[in-house]
Coordinates of C-alpha atoms and ligand atoms in Angstrom, one line a residue:
M113 CA -15.3 0.8 -18.1
K114 CA -15.9 2.6 -14.8
R115 CA -13.8 1.8 -11.7
K116 CA -16.3 -0.5 -9.9
T117 CA -17.1 -2.4 -13.1
K118 CA -13.5 -2.9 -13.9
M119 CA -13.1 -4.7 -10.5
V120 CA -15.7 -7.2 -11.5
H121 CA -15.3 -7.5 -15.3
G122 CA -11.6 -6.4 -15.8
G123 CA -8.7 -8.6 -16.7
I124 CA -9.3 -12.3 -17.5
T125 CA -12.7 -13.4 -16.4
G126 CA -13.6 -17.1 -15.9
D127 CA -12.5 -20.1 -17.9
E128 CA -13.2 -20.3 -21.6
K129 CA -13.1 -24.1 -21.8
T130 CA -15.7 -24.8 -19.1
G131 CA -17.6 -21.6 -18.8
A132 CA -16.6 -21.4 -15.1
V133 CA -17.2 -17.7 -14.1
S134 CA -14.3 -17.8 -11.7
V135 CA -10.7 -18.2 -12.9
P136 CA -9.5 -21.7 -11.9
I137 CA -6.7 -22.2 -9.5
Y138 CA -3.9 -23.7 -11.7
Q139 CA -2.1 -25.5 -8.9
V140 CA 0.7 -26.6 -11.2
S141 CA 4.4 -26.1 -11.6
T142 CA 5.2 -27.3 -15.1
Y143 CA 3.4 -27.5 -18.5
R144 CA 3.5 -30.2 -21.3
Q145 CA 5.3 -28.9 -24.4
P146 CA 4.1 -30.0 -27.8
E147 CA 7.7 -30.2 -29.0
A148 CA 11.1 -29.3 -27.5
G149 CA 11.5 -25.6 -27.3
K150 CA 7.8 -24.8 -28.1
H151 CA 5.3 -24.1 -25.4
T152 CA 1.7 -23.0 -24.9
G153 CA 2.6 -19.6 -23.3
Y154 CA 3.4 -21.3 -20.0
E155 CA 6.5 -23.5 -19.3
Y156 CA 7.2 -23.2 -15.6
S157 CA 5.1 -21.5 -12.9
R158 CA 7.9 -19.2 -11.5
T159 CA 8.0 -17.7 -15.0
G160 CA 4.3 -17.6 -15.5
N161 CA 1.1 -19.2 -14.1
P162 CA -2.4 -18.7 -15.5
T163 CA -4.0 -17.8 -12.2
R164 CA -1.3 -15.4 -11.3
H165 CA -1.4 -14.0 -14.8
A166 CA -5.1 -13.3 -14.4
L167 CA -4.5 -11.4 -11.2
E168 CA -1.6 -9.5 -12.8
T169 CA -3.8 -8.5 -15.7
V170 CA -6.6 -7.2 -13.7
T171 CA -4.2 -5.3 -11.4
A172 CA -2.5 -3.6 -14.4
E173 CA -6.0 -2.5 -15.6
L174 CA -7.0 -1.1 -12.1
E175 CA -3.8 1.0 -12.0
N176 CA -4.0 2.0 -15.7
G177 CA -0.6 0.5 -16.3
T178 CA 0.9 -1.8 -19.1
A179 CA 1.7 -4.8 -16.9
G180 CA 1.2 -6.2 -13.4
F181 CA 3.4 -8.5 -11.3
A182 CA 2.4 -10.5 -8.2
F183 CA 4.8 -11.3 -5.4
A184 CA 4.9 -13.4 -2.3
S185 CA 4.5 -10.3 -0.1
G186 CA 4.6 -6.5 -0.2
M187 CA 8.3 -6.6 0.9
A188 CA 9.1 -9.0 -2.0
A189 CA 7.5 -6.6 -4.4
I190 CA 9.5 -3.6 -2.9
T191 CA 12.7 -5.6 -3.0
S192 CA 12.2 -6.6 -6.6
V193 CA 11.6 -3.0 -7.6
M194 CA 14.8 -2.0 -5.8
M195 CA 16.6 -4.6 -7.8
L196 CA 16.2 -2.3 -10.8
L197 CA 19.1 -0.3 -9.2
K198 CA 22.7 -1.2 -9.0
A199 CA 25.6 -0.8 -6.6
G200 CA 26.5 2.9 -6.2
D201 CA 23.0 4.2 -6.9
H202 CA 21.2 6.4 -4.4
V203 CA 17.5 6.5 -3.5
V204 CA 15.5 9.3 -2.0
L205 CA 12.6 8.0 0.1
T206 CA 9.7 9.4 2.2
D207 CA 10.9 9.7 5.8
D208 CA 8.0 7.8 7.4
V209 CA 7.9 4.9 5.0
Y210 CA 6.5 1.5 6.2
G211 CA 8.9 0.0 8.8
G212 CA 9.7 -2.9 6.6
T213 CA 10.8 -0.6 3.8
Y214 CA 13.0 1.3 6.3
R215 CA 14.6 -1.9 7.5
L216 CA 15.2 -3.2 3.9
T217 CA 16.8 0.1 2.9
T218 CA 19.0 0.6 6.0
K219 CA 19.9 -2.9 6.9
V220 CA 19.8 -5.0 3.6
L221 CA 20.2 -2.7 0.6
D222 CA 22.9 -0.8 2.4
R223 CA 25.1 -3.9 2.4
I224 CA 25.0 -4.0 -1.4
D225 CA 26.0 -0.4 -1.6
L226 CA 22.7 1.1 -2.5
S227 CA 22.6 4.4 -0.5
H228 CA 19.6 6.3 0.6
T229 CA 18.3 9.6 2.0
F230 CA 15.0 9.9 3.9
V231 CA 13.2 13.2 3.6
D232 CA 9.8 14.6 4.4
T233 CA 8.5 14.3 0.8
S234 CA 5.5 16.6 1.6
D235 CA 8.2 19.3 1.6
V236 CA 9.1 19.7 -2.1
E237 CA 12.2 21.8 -1.5
A238 CA 13.6 19.2 0.9
V239 CA 13.2 16.5 -1.8
E240 CA 15.0 18.7 -4.4
A241 CA 17.8 19.3 -1.9
A242 CA 18.2 15.6 -1.2
I243 CA 19.0 14.7 -4.9
K244 CA 22.6 13.8 -5.6
P245 CA 24.3 13.0 -8.9
T246 CA 24.0 9.3 -8.2
T247 CA 20.3 9.5 -7.3
K248 CA 18.3 7.1 -9.5
M249 CA 15.0 6.7 -7.7
L250 CA 12.4 8.7 -5.9
Y251 CA 10.4 6.4 -3.6
I252 CA 7.2 7.8 -2.2
E253 CA 4.6 6.5 0.2
T254 CA 1.4 8.6 0.3
P255 CA -0.6 8.8 2.5
T256 CA 1.9 7.5 5.2
N257 CA 1.6 5.4 8.3
P258 CA 0.5 6.4 10.9
L259 CA 0.2 10.2 10.5
L260 CA -1.3 10.1 7.0
K261 CA 1.1 12.6 5.6
V262 CA 0.4 13.4 1.9
T263 CA 2.9 14.0 -0.8
D264 CA 2.1 16.0 -4.0
L265 CA 2.6 13.4 -6.8
K266 CA 2.6 16.0 -9.6
K267 CA 5.4 17.9 -7.9
M268 CA 7.3 14.6 -7.5
K269 CA 6.9 13.9 -11.2
E270 CA 8.4 17.3 -12.0
I271 CA 11.5 16.6 -9.8
A272 CA 11.8 13.1 -11.3
D273 CA 11.7 14.4 -14.8
K274 CA 14.2 17.1 -14.1
H275 CA 16.7 14.7 -12.6
D276 CA 15.9 11.6 -14.7
L277 CA 14.7 9.5 -11.7
L278 CA 12.4 6.5 -11.6
L279 CA 9.3 7.6 -9.7
V280 CA 7.9 4.8 -7.5
V281 CA 4.8 5.1 -5.3
D282 CA 3.7 2.7 -2.6
N283 CA -0.1 3.0 -3.1
T284 CA -1.1 0.5 -0.3
F285 CA -3.0 3.0 1.9
A286 CA -5.0 4.7 -1.0
T287 CA -5.7 1.6 -3.1
P288 CA -6.2 1.7 -6.9
Y289 CA -9.8 2.5 -6.2
L290 CA -9.0 5.9 -4.7
Q291 CA -5.7 6.8 -6.3
T292 CA -3.9 5.9 -9.6
P293 CA -0.4 7.4 -9.5
L294 CA 0.5 6.1 -13.0
D295 CA -2.1 8.6 -14.3
L296 CA 0.0 11.4 -12.7
G297 CA 3.2 10.3 -14.4
T298 CA 4.5 7.8 -11.8
D299 CA 6.7 5.0 -13.4
I300 CA 6.0 2.2 -10.9
V301 CA 3.2 1.6 -8.4
L302 CA 3.3 -1.1 -5.8
H303 CA 1.1 -2.5 -3.1
S304 CA 1.2 -4.6 0.0
A305 CA -1.9 -6.5 -1.3
T306 CA -2.0 -8.1 2.2
K307 CA -4.0 -5.0 3.1
Y308 CA -7.0 -3.5 1.3
I309 CA -6.6 -5.5 -2.0
G310 CA -6.9 -8.8 -0.2
G311 CA -9.1 -7.2 2.4
H312 CA -10.0 -10.1 4.6
S313 CA -6.9 -10.7 6.7
D314 CA -6.2 -14.0 5.0
V315 CA -3.4 -13.6 2.5
V316 CA 0.1 -12.0 2.4
A317 CA 0.9 -10.7 -1.1
G318 CA 2.5 -7.9 -3.1
L319 CA 1.8 -6.3 -6.4
V320 CA 3.7 -4.1 -8.9
V321 CA 2.3 -2.3 -11.9
V322 CA 4.5 -0.4 -14.4
K323 CA 3.7 2.3 -16.9
N324 CA 5.7 1.0 -20.0
D325 CA 6.9 -2.1 -21.9
Q326 CA 10.6 -1.6 -21.0
L327 CA 9.8 -1.5 -17.3
A328 CA 7.5 -4.5 -17.7
E329 CA 10.4 -6.5 -19.3
D330 CA 12.8 -5.4 -16.6
I331 CA 10.5 -6.3 -13.7
H332 CA 9.5 -9.6 -15.3
F333 CA 13.2 -10.4 -15.7
I334 CA 13.7 -9.7 -12.0
Q335 CA 10.5 -11.5 -10.9
N336 CA 11.6 -14.6 -12.8
S337 CA 15.3 -14.3 -11.7
V338 CA 14.7 -13.6 -8.0
G339 CA 11.7 -15.9 -7.8
A340 CA 9.6 -14.3 -5.0
V341 CA 6.4 -15.1 -6.9
L342 CA 2.8 -15.4 -5.5
G343 CA 1.3 -18.9 -5.5
P344 CA -1.9 -19.6 -7.4
Q345 CA -4.1 -20.1 -4.4
D346 CA -3.2 -16.7 -3.0
A347 CA -3.5 -15.1 -6.4
W348 CA -7.1 -16.4 -6.6
L349 CA -7.9 -15.0 -3.1
L350 CA -6.7 -11.6 -4.2
M351 CA -8.9 -11.7 -7.3
R352 CA -11.8 -12.5 -5.1
G353 CA -10.9 -9.6 -2.9
I354 CA -10.6 -7.2 -5.9
K355 CA -14.2 -7.9 -6.9
T356 CA -15.5 -6.1 -3.8
L357 CA -12.6 -3.6 -3.4
G358 CA -14.8 -0.7 -4.6
L359 CA -17.7 -1.6 -2.3
R360 CA -15.4 -2.1 0.6
M361 CA -13.6 1.2 0.1
E362 CA -16.8 3.1 -0.1
A363 CA -18.2 1.5 3.1
I364 CA -14.9 1.9 4.9
E365 CA -14.5 5.6 3.9
K366 CA -18.0 6.4 4.9
N367 CA -17.4 4.9 8.3
A368 CA -14.0 6.6 8.6
N369 CA -15.4 10.1 7.8
K370 CA -18.0 9.7 10.5
I371 CA -15.5 8.4 13.0
A372 CA -12.9 11.1 12.3
S373 CA -15.6 13.8 12.8
Y374 CA -16.7 12.2 16.0
L375 CA -13.1 12.1 17.3
D376 CA -12.4 15.6 16.1
Q377 CA -15.1 17.1 18.3
H378 CA -14.4 14.9 21.4
P379 CA -12.8 16.8 24.3
A380 CA -10.7 13.8 25.3
V381 CA -8.9 13.7 21.9
E382 CA -6.0 16.2 21.5
K383 CA -5.5 15.7 17.8
V384 CA -6.9 13.7 14.9
Y385 CA -5.0 12.8 11.7
Y386 CA -7.3 12.0 8.8
P387 CA -6.9 13.6 5.3
G388 CA -10.7 13.9 5.0
L389 CA -10.7 16.6 7.7
A390 CA -10.4 20.1 6.2
T391 CA -7.8 20.9 8.9
H392 CA -5.4 18.1 7.8
A393 CA -2.3 19.4 6.0
G394 CA -2.8 17.0 3.1
H395 CA -6.5 17.6 2.6
D396 CA -6.3 19.8 -0.5
I397 CA -3.7 17.8 -2.3
T398 CA -5.7 14.6 -1.6
N399 CA -8.7 16.3 -3.2
Q400 CA -6.5 17.1 -6.3
Q401 CA -4.8 13.7 -6.7
A402 CA -7.1 11.1 -5.2
Q403 CA -10.8 10.1 -5.3
G404 CA -11.1 9.7 -1.6
F405 CA -9.5 9.8 1.8
G406 CA -9.3 6.1 2.7
G407 CA -9.9 4.3 5.9
M408 CA -6.9 5.0 8.2
I409 CA -7.2 7.4 11.2
A410 CA -4.8 8.3 13.9
F411 CA -5.6 10.2 17.0
D412 CA -3.8 11.4 20.1
V413 CA -5.3 11.0 23.6
G414 CA -2.4 12.5 25.4
S415 CA -0.7 9.6 27.2
G416 CA 0.0 5.9 27.1
E417 CA -2.3 5.3 30.1
K418 CA -5.2 7.0 28.4
A419 CA -4.5 5.0 25.2
D420 CA -4.5 1.8 27.2
H421 CA -7.8 2.7 28.7
V422 CA -9.3 3.1 25.2
L423 CA -7.9 -0.3 24.2
S424 CA -9.3 -2.0 27.3
K425 CA -12.8 -0.8 26.4
V426 CA -13.2 -1.7 22.7
D427 CA -15.1 -4.8 21.6
F428 CA -15.2 -4.4 17.8
F429 CA -11.7 -3.1 17.2
T430 CA -9.2 -5.9 17.3
L431 CA -5.8 -5.1 18.8
A432 CA -3.5 -6.1 15.9
E433 CA -0.9 -4.9 13.4
S434 CA -1.8 -4.7 9.7
L435 CA -4.7 -2.9 8.2
G436 CA -7.2 -2.7 5.4
A437 CA -9.5 -5.6 6.2
V438 CA -13.3 -5.8 6.6
E439 CA -12.8 -5.9 10.4
S440 CA -11.7 -2.8 12.3
L441 CA -8.3 -2.9 13.9
I442 CA -6.7 -0.7 16.6
S443 CA -3.0 -0.3 17.4
I444 CA -0.6 1.8 19.4
P445 CA 2.2 2.7 16.9
A446 CA 4.7 3.7 19.6
R447 CA 4.6 0.3 21.2
M448 CA 3.8 -1.8 18.1
T449 CA 4.6 -1.0 14.5
H450 CA 7.0 1.9 15.4
A451 CA 8.6 0.5 18.6
S452 CA 12.0 0.2 16.9
I453 CA 12.3 3.9 16.4
P454 CA 14.0 5.7 19.3
K455 CA 11.6 7.7 21.5
D456 CA 13.1 11.1 20.7
R457 CA 12.7 10.5 17.0
R458 CA 9.2 9.2 17.5
E459 CA 8.1 12.3 19.5
E460 CA 9.7 14.5 16.8
L461 CA 7.6 12.7 14.1
G462 CA 4.4 13.0 16.2
I463 CA 4.2 9.3 17.0
T464 CA 3.6 9.9 20.7
D465 CA 2.8 7.3 23.4
G466 CA -0.9 8.5 23.3
L467 CA -1.2 8.0 19.6
I468 CA -3.8 5.4 18.6
R469 CA -4.1 4.1 15.0
L470 CA -7.4 2.8 13.6
S471 CA -8.0 0.8 10.5
I472 CA -11.7 1.2 9.9
G473 CA -13.7 -1.8 8.7
I474 CA -17.2 -2.3 7.3
E475 CA -19.1 -2.8 10.6
D476 CA -22.0 -0.6 11.5
V477 CA -20.5 2.8 12.3
D478 CA -22.8 3.3 15.3
D479 CA -21.2 0.2 16.9
L480 CA -17.7 1.5 16.2
I481 CA -18.4 5.0 17.6
E482 CA -20.1 3.5 20.7
D483 CA -17.1 1.3 21.2
L484 CA -14.7 4.3 21.1
A485 CA -17.0 6.4 23.3
K486 CA -16.7 3.8 26.1
G487 CA -12.9 4.4 26.4
L488 CA -13.0 8.2 25.8
N489 CA -15.9 9.3 28.0
Ligands
LIG795 C1 2.3 -3.8 5.0 C2 2.9 -2.8 4.2 C3 4.1 -3.2 3.4 C4 4.7 -4.5 3.4 O1 3.9 -5.5 2.9 P1 3.8 -7.0 3.4 O2 2.7 -7.6 2.5 O3 3.6 -7.1 4.8 O4 5.2 -7.6 3.0 C5 4.6 -2.2 2.6 N1 4.1 -0.9 2.5 C6 3.0 -0.6 3.3 C7 2.5 0.8 3.2 C8 2.4 -1.5 4.1 O5 1.4 -1.1 4.9

């Protein structure tokens, strides 16, 4: 089955009993047992729910993994994956991971004696140098937010093999339509499904897919023990989102390519960050390990005042955090998603006051370009 067909026909489709073509929402917590100790495959919805199971099955197929798991948020998914580790273990992470992952690692996991090192994982030697005898996990986000830095996943797999590390990839920005890290040897892939997979700014959810049965057993044990599961209604919304994920990503990427080229030649724009541009540092690796460049663009207009001017002129870009939906969003990382990072460190990373981040939607690209032109010209 090709990618786009899988999104429509993959996993568990419809309902055998009634012929309904959409998986029913099993709004239920417990299940009648034919006799004590025997059950139909479902006993309690924290452990398993048919709607959630249908979502988990299609997600596993999309990522070419053995099993999928749905959580109440991306952060719940990440926390559950971290629970594979134990006190005293050390994790090496991409230095510009999602802010919530940074907070979880430095302010929560730290308390239970899980230590960490943040490195620029696009620098293979730096990753190698960060490994300690206690390192158990290599946690990669690629491409990253907001500068779209790309990490070479094949190289990470070599390091993980050499040091016997679990390789985990946050695949939120690329989506399983454009990148399937398990095919490159990654052990665990996770998503904030709140973003592209849901795709309509209406659900908060997280997904995990693993490559083998042992990890499937381990993650299911944690999912059931910790209990941060996704409800059936939200699972159903994600399945609906997945059916058009291929279509949406194609439309979004087409728009993003045009907008990145437009910004790249504009005299009022100092720098554009988009992996689809041949000048982007991660362009060649993206070509090797992914099927596309995605829908996130960042660009620098030189100052906070100029960025504000752009914001004041746009009609079709909504000023908001989050990303990956059908509607285009605009944000200023330095004052929004990355405000908690000290200014010096921000400037060092390239997250300047004039940096604008776009999450491109499926609107007509001419409207989007005209919108940006009003603020730039
Ligand atoms: C949003 C996001 C998360 C966190 O997901 P939530 O669903 O908001 O909990 C994790 N990683 C990345 C890359 C994200 O963009």
